[in-house]
Structures are given as structure tokens and as C-alpha cells.
mmCIF file of N, CA and C in Angstrom:
data_model
loop_
_atom_site.group_PDB
_atom_site.id
_atom_site.type_symbol
_atom_site.label_atom_id
_atom_site.label_comp_id
_atom_site.label_asym_id
_atom_site.label_seq_id
_atom_site.Cartn_x
_atom_site.Cartn_y
_atom_site.Cartn_z
ATOM 1 N N MET H 1 231.676 155.212 185.689
ATOM 2 C CA MET H 1 232.046 154.806 184.350
ATOM 3 C C MET H 1 230.831 154.930 183.444
ATOM 4 N N THR H 2 231.011 155.544 182.295
ATOM 5 C CA THR H 2 229.902 155.707 181.360
ATOM 6 C C THR H 2 229.802 154.494 180.455
ATOM 7 N N ALA H 3 228.683 154.397 179.763
ATOM 8 C CA ALA H 3 228.486 153.271 178.847
ATOM 9 C C ALA H 3 229.542 153.268 177.752
ATOM 10 N N SER H 4 229.950 154.460 177.298
ATOM 11 C CA SER H 4 230.929 154.511 176.213
ATOM 12 C C SER H 4 232.328 154.134 176.676
ATOM 13 N N SER H 5 232.620 154.276 177.976
ATOM 14 C CA SER H 5 233.950 153.925 178.461
ATOM 15 C C SER H 5 233.977 152.558 179.138
ATOM 16 N N ALA H 6 232.838 151.885 179.220
ATOM 17 C CA ALA H 6 232.779 150.576 179.853
ATOM 18 C C ALA H 6 233.674 149.596 179.108
ATOM 19 N N GLY H 7 234.511 148.909 179.862
ATOM 20 C CA GLY H 7 235.365 147.897 179.275
ATOM 21 C C GLY H 7 236.633 148.440 178.636
ATOM 22 N N LYS H 8 236.831 149.739 178.616
ATOM 23 C CA LYS H 8 238.040 150.317 178.027
ATOM 24 C C LYS H 8 239.067 150.541 179.122
ATOM 25 N N ARG H 9 240.297 150.094 178.858
ATOM 26 C CA ARG H 9 241.376 150.306 179.814
ATOM 27 C C ARG H 9 242.070 151.627 179.534
ATOM 28 N N ARG H 10 242.551 152.261 180.575
ATOM 29 C CA ARG H 10 243.349 153.477 180.442
ATOM 30 C C ARG H 10 244.812 153.061 180.577
ATOM 31 N N PHE H 11 245.665 153.670 179.797
ATOM 32 C CA PHE H 11 247.083 153.366 179.842
ATOM 33 C C PHE H 11 247.854 154.632 180.192
ATOM 34 N N ALA H 12 248.615 154.582 181.269
ATOM 35 C CA ALA H 12 249.336 155.758 181.753
ATOM 36 C C ALA H 12 250.278 156.319 180.699
ATOM 37 N N ARG H 13 250.959 155.461 179.959
ATOM 38 C CA ARG H 13 251.897 155.949 178.944
ATOM 39 C C ARG H 13 251.173 156.733 177.861
ATOM 40 N N ILE H 14 250.006 156.281 177.490
ATOM 41 C CA ILE H 14 249.228 156.999 176.473
ATOM 42 C C ILE H 14 248.700 158.307 177.047
ATOM 43 N N ASP H 15 248.285 158.276 178.297
ATOM 44 C CA ASP H 15 247.786 159.499 178.933
ATOM 45 C C ASP H 15 248.865 160.577 179.030
ATOM 46 N N ARG H 16 250.140 160.168 179.027
ATOM 47 C CA ARG H 16 251.240 161.138 179.122
ATOM 48 C C ARG H 16 251.648 161.713 177.766
ATOM 49 N N LEU H 17 251.077 161.207 176.695
ATOM 50 C CA LEU H 17 251.418 161.742 175.377
ATOM 51 C C LEU H 17 250.950 163.186 175.260
ATOM 52 N N PRO H 18 251.696 163.998 174.515
ATOM 53 C CA PRO H 18 251.257 165.386 174.333
ATOM 54 C C PRO H 18 250.022 165.445 173.444
ATOM 55 N N PRO H 19 249.316 166.563 173.464
ATOM 56 C CA PRO H 19 248.147 166.706 172.587
ATOM 57 C C PRO H 19 248.558 166.580 171.121
ATOM 58 N N TYR H 20 247.663 166.073 170.311
ATOM 59 C CA TYR H 20 247.905 165.915 168.879
ATOM 60 C C TYR H 20 247.978 167.297 168.247
ATOM 61 N N VAL H 21 249.089 167.596 167.613
ATOM 62 C CA VAL H 21 249.356 168.942 167.113
ATOM 63 C C VAL H 21 248.299 169.416 166.115
ATOM 64 N N PHE H 22 247.762 168.512 165.303
ATOM 65 C CA PHE H 22 246.771 168.938 164.318
ATOM 66 C C PHE H 22 245.428 169.279 164.967
ATOM 67 N N ASN H 23 245.134 168.680 166.119
ATOM 68 C CA ASN H 23 243.935 169.101 166.857
ATOM 69 C C ASN H 23 244.116 170.514 167.392
ATOM 70 N N ILE H 24 245.307 170.804 167.872
ATOM 71 C CA ILE H 24 245.585 172.147 168.392
ATOM 72 C C ILE H 24 245.467 173.175 167.275
ATOM 73 N N THR H 25 246.093 172.897 166.130
ATOM 74 C CA THR H 25 246.035 173.865 165.029
ATOM 75 C C THR H 25 244.617 173.998 164.493
ATOM 76 N N ALA H 26 243.844 172.914 164.502
ATOM 77 C CA ALA H 26 242.456 172.999 164.036
ATOM 78 C C ALA H 26 241.634 173.901 164.956
ATOM 79 N N GLU H 27 241.867 173.786 166.262
ATOM 80 C CA GLU H 27 241.155 174.647 167.212
ATOM 81 C C GLU H 27 241.547 176.111 167.022
ATOM 82 N N LEU H 28 242.839 176.371 166.830
ATOM 83 C CA LEU H 28 243.307 177.738 166.599
ATOM 84 C C LEU H 28 242.722 178.309 165.308
ATOM 85 N N LYS H 29 242.692 177.476 164.266
ATOM 86 C CA LYS H 29 242.141 177.900 162.973
ATOM 87 C C LYS H 29 240.658 178.243 163.109
ATOM 88 N N LEU H 30 239.906 177.381 163.785
ATOM 89 C CA LEU H 30 238.476 177.615 163.972
ATOM 90 C C LEU H 30 238.232 178.906 164.752
ATOM 91 N N ALA H 31 239.011 179.112 165.803
ATOM 92 C CA ALA H 31 238.852 180.329 166.609
ATOM 93 C C ALA H 31 239.153 181.572 165.776
ATOM 94 N N ALA H 32 240.197 181.511 164.954
ATOM 95 C CA ALA H 32 240.555 182.659 164.110
ATOM 96 C C ALA H 32 239.459 182.946 163.094
ATOM 97 N N ARG H 33 238.914 181.911 162.497
ATOM 98 C CA ARG H 33 237.845 182.112 161.510
ATOM 99 C C ARG H 33 236.586 182.675 162.170
ATOM 100 N N ARG H 34 236.301 182.234 163.382
ATOM 101 C CA ARG H 34 235.136 182.768 164.105
ATOM 102 C C ARG H 34 235.309 184.251 164.420
ATOM 103 N N ARG H 35 236.567 184.671 164.576
ATOM 104 C CA ARG H 35 236.844 186.093 164.809
ATOM 105 C C ARG H 35 236.839 186.882 163.505
ATOM 106 N N GLY H 36 236.605 186.185 162.396
ATOM 107 C CA GLY H 36 236.548 186.854 161.105
ATOM 108 C C GLY H 36 237.893 187.030 160.431
ATOM 109 N N GLU H 37 238.922 186.374 160.951
ATOM 110 C CA GLU H 37 240.246 186.491 160.355
ATOM 111 C C GLU H 37 240.318 185.657 159.081
ATOM 112 N N ASP H 38 240.969 186.206 158.077
ATOM 113 C CA ASP H 38 241.176 185.498 156.815
ATOM 114 C C ASP H 38 242.510 184.771 156.923
ATOM 115 N N ILE H 39 242.465 183.453 157.056
ATOM 116 C CA ILE H 39 243.699 182.701 157.237
ATOM 117 C C ILE H 39 243.888 181.710 156.103
ATOM 118 N N ILE H 40 245.126 181.346 155.887
ATOM 119 C CA ILE H 40 245.479 180.308 154.917
ATOM 120 C C ILE H 40 245.860 179.079 155.724
ATOM 121 N N ASP H 41 245.160 177.989 155.504
ATOM 122 C CA ASP H 41 245.395 176.754 156.244
ATOM 123 C C ASP H 41 246.576 176.010 155.631
ATOM 124 N N MET H 42 247.699 176.008 156.327
ATOM 125 C CA MET H 42 248.899 175.318 155.859
ATOM 126 C C MET H 42 249.183 174.085 156.718
ATOM 127 N N SER H 43 248.161 173.538 157.359
ATOM 128 C CA SER H 43 248.399 172.450 158.301
ATOM 129 C C SER H 43 248.551 171.102 157.620
ATOM 130 N N MET H 44 247.500 170.338 157.538
ATOM 131 C CA MET H 44 247.616 168.939 157.157
ATOM 132 C C MET H 44 247.677 168.703 155.655
ATOM 133 N N GLY H 45 247.233 169.600 154.870
ATOM 134 C CA GLY H 45 247.297 169.411 153.431
ATOM 135 C C GLY H 45 246.181 168.560 152.860
ATOM 136 N N ASN H 46 245.024 168.555 153.488
ATOM 137 C CA ASN H 46 243.885 167.826 152.943
ATOM 138 C C ASN H 46 243.409 168.509 151.667
ATOM 139 N N PRO H 47 243.035 167.714 150.669
ATOM 140 C CA PRO H 47 242.556 168.315 149.425
ATOM 141 C C PRO H 47 241.257 169.086 149.643
ATOM 142 N N ASP H 48 241.095 170.132 148.858
ATOM 143 C CA ASP H 48 239.870 170.927 148.978
ATOM 144 C C ASP H 48 238.975 170.765 147.756
ATOM 145 N N GLY H 49 239.271 169.773 146.949
ATOM 146 C CA GLY H 49 238.464 169.500 145.762
ATOM 147 C C GLY H 49 238.425 168.005 145.493
ATOM 148 N N ALA H 50 237.604 167.630 144.558
ATOM 149 C CA ALA H 50 237.454 166.213 144.208
ATOM 150 C C ALA H 50 238.708 165.697 143.497
ATOM 151 N N THR H 51 238.982 164.417 143.682
ATOM 152 C CA THR H 51 240.072 163.779 142.955
ATOM 153 C C THR H 51 239.683 163.696 141.489
ATOM 154 N N PRO H 52 240.597 164.055 140.581
ATOM 155 C CA PRO H 52 240.270 163.989 139.156
ATOM 156 C C PRO H 52 239.814 162.587 138.741
ATOM 157 N N ALA H 53 238.844 162.533 137.857
ATOM 158 C CA ALA H 53 238.218 161.266 137.444
ATOM 159 C C ALA H 53 239.228 160.266 136.892
ATOM 160 N N HIS H 54 240.226 160.729 136.125
ATOM 161 C CA HIS H 54 241.186 159.785 135.543
ATOM 162 C C HIS H 54 242.040 159.110 136.621
ATOM 163 N N ILE H 55 242.259 159.785 137.742
ATOM 164 C CA ILE H 55 243.015 159.181 138.836
ATOM 165 C C ILE H 55 242.161 158.136 139.543
ATOM 166 N N VAL H 56 240.900 158.437 139.782
ATOM 167 C CA VAL H 56 239.986 157.477 140.403
ATOM 168 C C VAL H 56 239.839 156.246 139.510
ATOM 169 N N ALA H 57 239.728 156.456 138.200
ATOM 170 C CA ALA H 57 239.587 155.340 137.256
ATOM 171 C C ALA H 57 240.816 154.440 137.298
ATOM 172 N N LYS H 58 242.012 155.028 137.310
ATOM 173 C CA LYS H 58 243.246 154.232 137.339
ATOM 174 C C LYS H 58 243.365 153.479 138.653
ATOM 175 N N LEU H 59 243.030 154.119 139.766
ATOM 176 C CA LEU H 59 243.066 153.451 141.061
ATOM 177 C C LEU H 59 242.119 152.255 141.071
ATOM 178 N N THR H 60 240.916 152.450 140.547
ATOM 179 C CA THR H 60 239.932 151.368 140.488
ATOM 180 C C THR H 60 240.461 150.212 139.650
ATOM 181 N N GLU H 61 241.049 150.536 138.514
ATOM 182 C CA GLU H 61 241.607 149.509 137.620
ATOM 183 C C GLU H 61 242.717 148.720 138.314
ATOM 184 N N VAL H 62 243.653 149.418 138.910
ATOM 185 C CA VAL H 62 244.806 148.761 139.525
ATOM 186 C C VAL H 62 244.404 147.982 140.776
ATOM 187 N N ALA H 63 243.455 148.494 141.541
ATOM 188 C CA ALA H 63 243.027 147.817 142.766
ATOM 189 C C ALA H 63 242.353 146.480 142.485
ATOM 190 N N GLN H 64 241.886 146.274 141.266
ATOM 191 C CA GLN H 64 241.229 145.015 140.912
ATOM 192 C C GLN H 64 242.218 143.948 140.450
ATOM 193 N N ARG H 65 243.484 144.305 140.310
ATOM 194 C CA ARG H 65 244.492 143.333 139.882
ATOM 195 C C ARG H 65 245.031 142.575 141.095
ATOM 196 N N PRO H 66 245.010 141.230 141.050
ATOM 197 C CA PRO H 66 245.501 140.441 142.187
ATOM 198 C C PRO H 66 246.960 140.720 142.553
ATOM 199 N N ASP H 67 247.785 141.096 141.581
ATOM 200 C CA ASP H 67 249.198 141.333 141.889
ATOM 201 C C ASP H 67 249.419 142.596 142.721
ATOM 202 N N THR H 68 248.379 143.369 142.941
ATOM 203 C CA THR H 68 248.515 144.579 143.761
ATOM 204 C C THR H 68 247.941 144.399 145.165
ATOM 205 N N HIS H 69 247.548 143.181 145.515
ATOM 206 C CA HIS H 69 246.883 142.936 146.797
ATOM 207 C C HIS H 69 247.859 142.553 147.902
ATOM 208 N N GLY H 70 248.972 143.207 148.002
ATOM 209 C CA GLY H 70 249.944 142.922 149.059
ATOM 210 C C GLY H 70 250.726 144.169 149.397
ATOM 211 N N TYR H 71 251.659 144.000 150.290
ATOM 212 C CA TYR H 71 252.517 145.115 150.659
ATOM 213 C C TYR H 71 253.558 145.338 149.575
ATOM 214 N N SER H 72 253.976 146.566 149.429
ATOM 215 C CA SER H 72 255.031 146.860 148.469
ATOM 216 C C SER H 72 256.360 146.371 149.029
ATOM 217 N N ALA H 73 257.261 146.036 148.135
ATOM 218 C CA ALA H 73 258.595 145.604 148.543
ATOM 219 C C ALA H 73 259.433 146.850 148.798
ATOM 220 N N SER H 74 259.768 147.072 150.039
ATOM 221 C CA SER H 74 260.572 148.237 150.386
ATOM 222 C C SER H 74 261.956 147.775 150.785
ATOM 223 N N LYS H 75 262.934 148.244 150.062
ATOM 224 C CA LYS H 75 264.313 147.877 150.373
ATOM 225 C C LYS H 75 264.944 148.871 151.336
ATOM 226 N N GLY H 76 264.190 149.868 151.729
ATOM 227 C CA GLY H 76 264.700 150.831 152.693
ATOM 228 C C GLY H 76 265.641 151.848 152.080
ATOM 229 N N ILE H 77 266.276 152.603 152.938
ATOM 230 C CA ILE H 77 267.211 153.642 152.532
ATOM 231 C C ILE H 77 268.609 153.044 152.592
ATOM 232 N N PRO H 78 269.291 152.916 151.444
ATOM 233 C CA PRO H 78 270.590 152.226 151.422
ATOM 234 C C PRO H 78 271.591 152.731 152.465
ATOM 235 N N ARG H 79 271.739 154.031 152.608
ATOM 236 C CA ARG H 79 272.712 154.562 153.571
ATOM 237 C C ARG H 79 272.343 154.173 155.004
ATOM 238 N N LEU H 80 271.057 154.220 155.324
ATOM 239 C CA LEU H 80 270.608 153.824 156.655
ATOM 240 C C LEU H 80 270.817 152.329 156.867
ATOM 241 N N ARG H 81 270.519 151.536 155.858
ATOM 242 C CA ARG H 81 270.721 150.087 155.971
ATOM 243 C C ARG H 81 272.183 149.757 156.219
ATOM 244 N N ARG H 82 273.098 150.442 155.509
ATOM 245 C CA ARG H 82 274.535 150.205 155.713
ATOM 246 C C ARG H 82 274.950 150.594 157.130
ATOM 247 N N ALA H 83 274.439 151.713 157.617
ATOM 248 C CA ALA H 83 274.788 152.162 158.966
ATOM 249 C C ALA H 83 274.295 151.170 160.020
ATOM 250 N N ILE H 84 273.090 150.668 159.850
ATOM 251 C CA ILE H 84 272.551 149.683 160.800
ATOM 252 C C ILE H 84 273.359 148.396 160.743
ATOM 253 N N SER H 85 273.692 147.951 159.533
ATOM 254 C CA SER H 85 274.503 146.737 159.375
ATOM 255 C C SER H 85 275.855 146.904 160.052
ATOM 256 N N HIS H 86 276.469 148.072 159.860
ATOM 257 C CA HIS H 86 277.766 148.349 160.482
ATOM 258 C C HIS H 86 277.642 148.306 162.004
ATOM 259 N N TRP H 87 276.588 148.906 162.540
ATOM 260 C CA TRP H 87 276.385 148.914 163.987
ATOM 261 C C TRP H 87 276.264 147.489 164.526
ATOM 262 N N TYR H 88 275.470 146.648 163.858
ATOM 263 C CA TYR H 88 275.312 145.264 164.305
ATOM 264 C C TYR H 88 276.620 144.497 164.190
ATOM 265 N N LYS H 89 277.360 144.732 163.120
ATOM 266 C CA LYS H 89 278.640 144.043 162.930
ATOM 267 C C LYS H 89 279.610 144.420 164.046
ATOM 268 N N GLU H 90 279.689 145.713 164.361
ATOM 269 C CA GLU H 90 280.589 146.169 165.425
ATOM 270 C C GLU H 90 280.156 145.634 166.789
ATOM 271 N N ARG H 91 278.880 145.569 167.014
ATOM 272 C CA ARG H 91 278.380 145.169 168.330
ATOM 273 C C ARG H 91 278.402 143.655 168.537
ATOM 274 N N TYR H 92 278.081 142.893 167.507
ATOM 275 C CA TYR H 92 277.880 141.457 167.690
ATOM 276 C C TYR H 92 278.889 140.569 166.971
ATOM 277 N N ALA H 93 279.765 141.119 166.156
ATOM 278 C CA ALA H 93 280.713 140.269 165.409
ATOM 279 C C ALA H 93 281.949 139.964 166.224
#
């Protein structure tokens, strides 16, 4: 056991998970670029430029308001909520 793995438990269910798809595509992209191929990265959609200043300013302003310091109220997807309610009603009513 190495110092970095000391005290860490291994979980069989996690070990059975497939490789993370974005790691695979990143490796393929890197290999293609090393071969000199001109590729367009359509994977994760990370920005390739700075966030515009007016967006950063608005985020800073809103983040300082106490009414924004919680989770948003999500009412979910109405059709899905109705389907789940119907399922529970049929099963448990």
C-alpha cells in the first residue's frame, strides 16, 4: 500500500464502473493532435475564452445577496410528476 492509498477503501461496485467517457475522448483527442491531425473538439463544451466581464459582474452582485444563498425551488417536470403520482396511487391506494 502506498502513502497516497493508505486508509482508502476500495469498493467493488465502483471498480466495475466503465471508464469515464470524457477521459477516453480526451486521450483520443490528444493522440490525434500528437499525430498532427486537425480536429474539432466537440466533447465537453468547455469554454475556450474568458467569461465576459458583464457576466462576472452580475454573478458577483447576485452572489452577495442573502436571498440567493440556498437551493433553487424546483417543481420538477409536470408530466413526470403526474406519472409518478399515478404509479404510487395505483400501487399503494
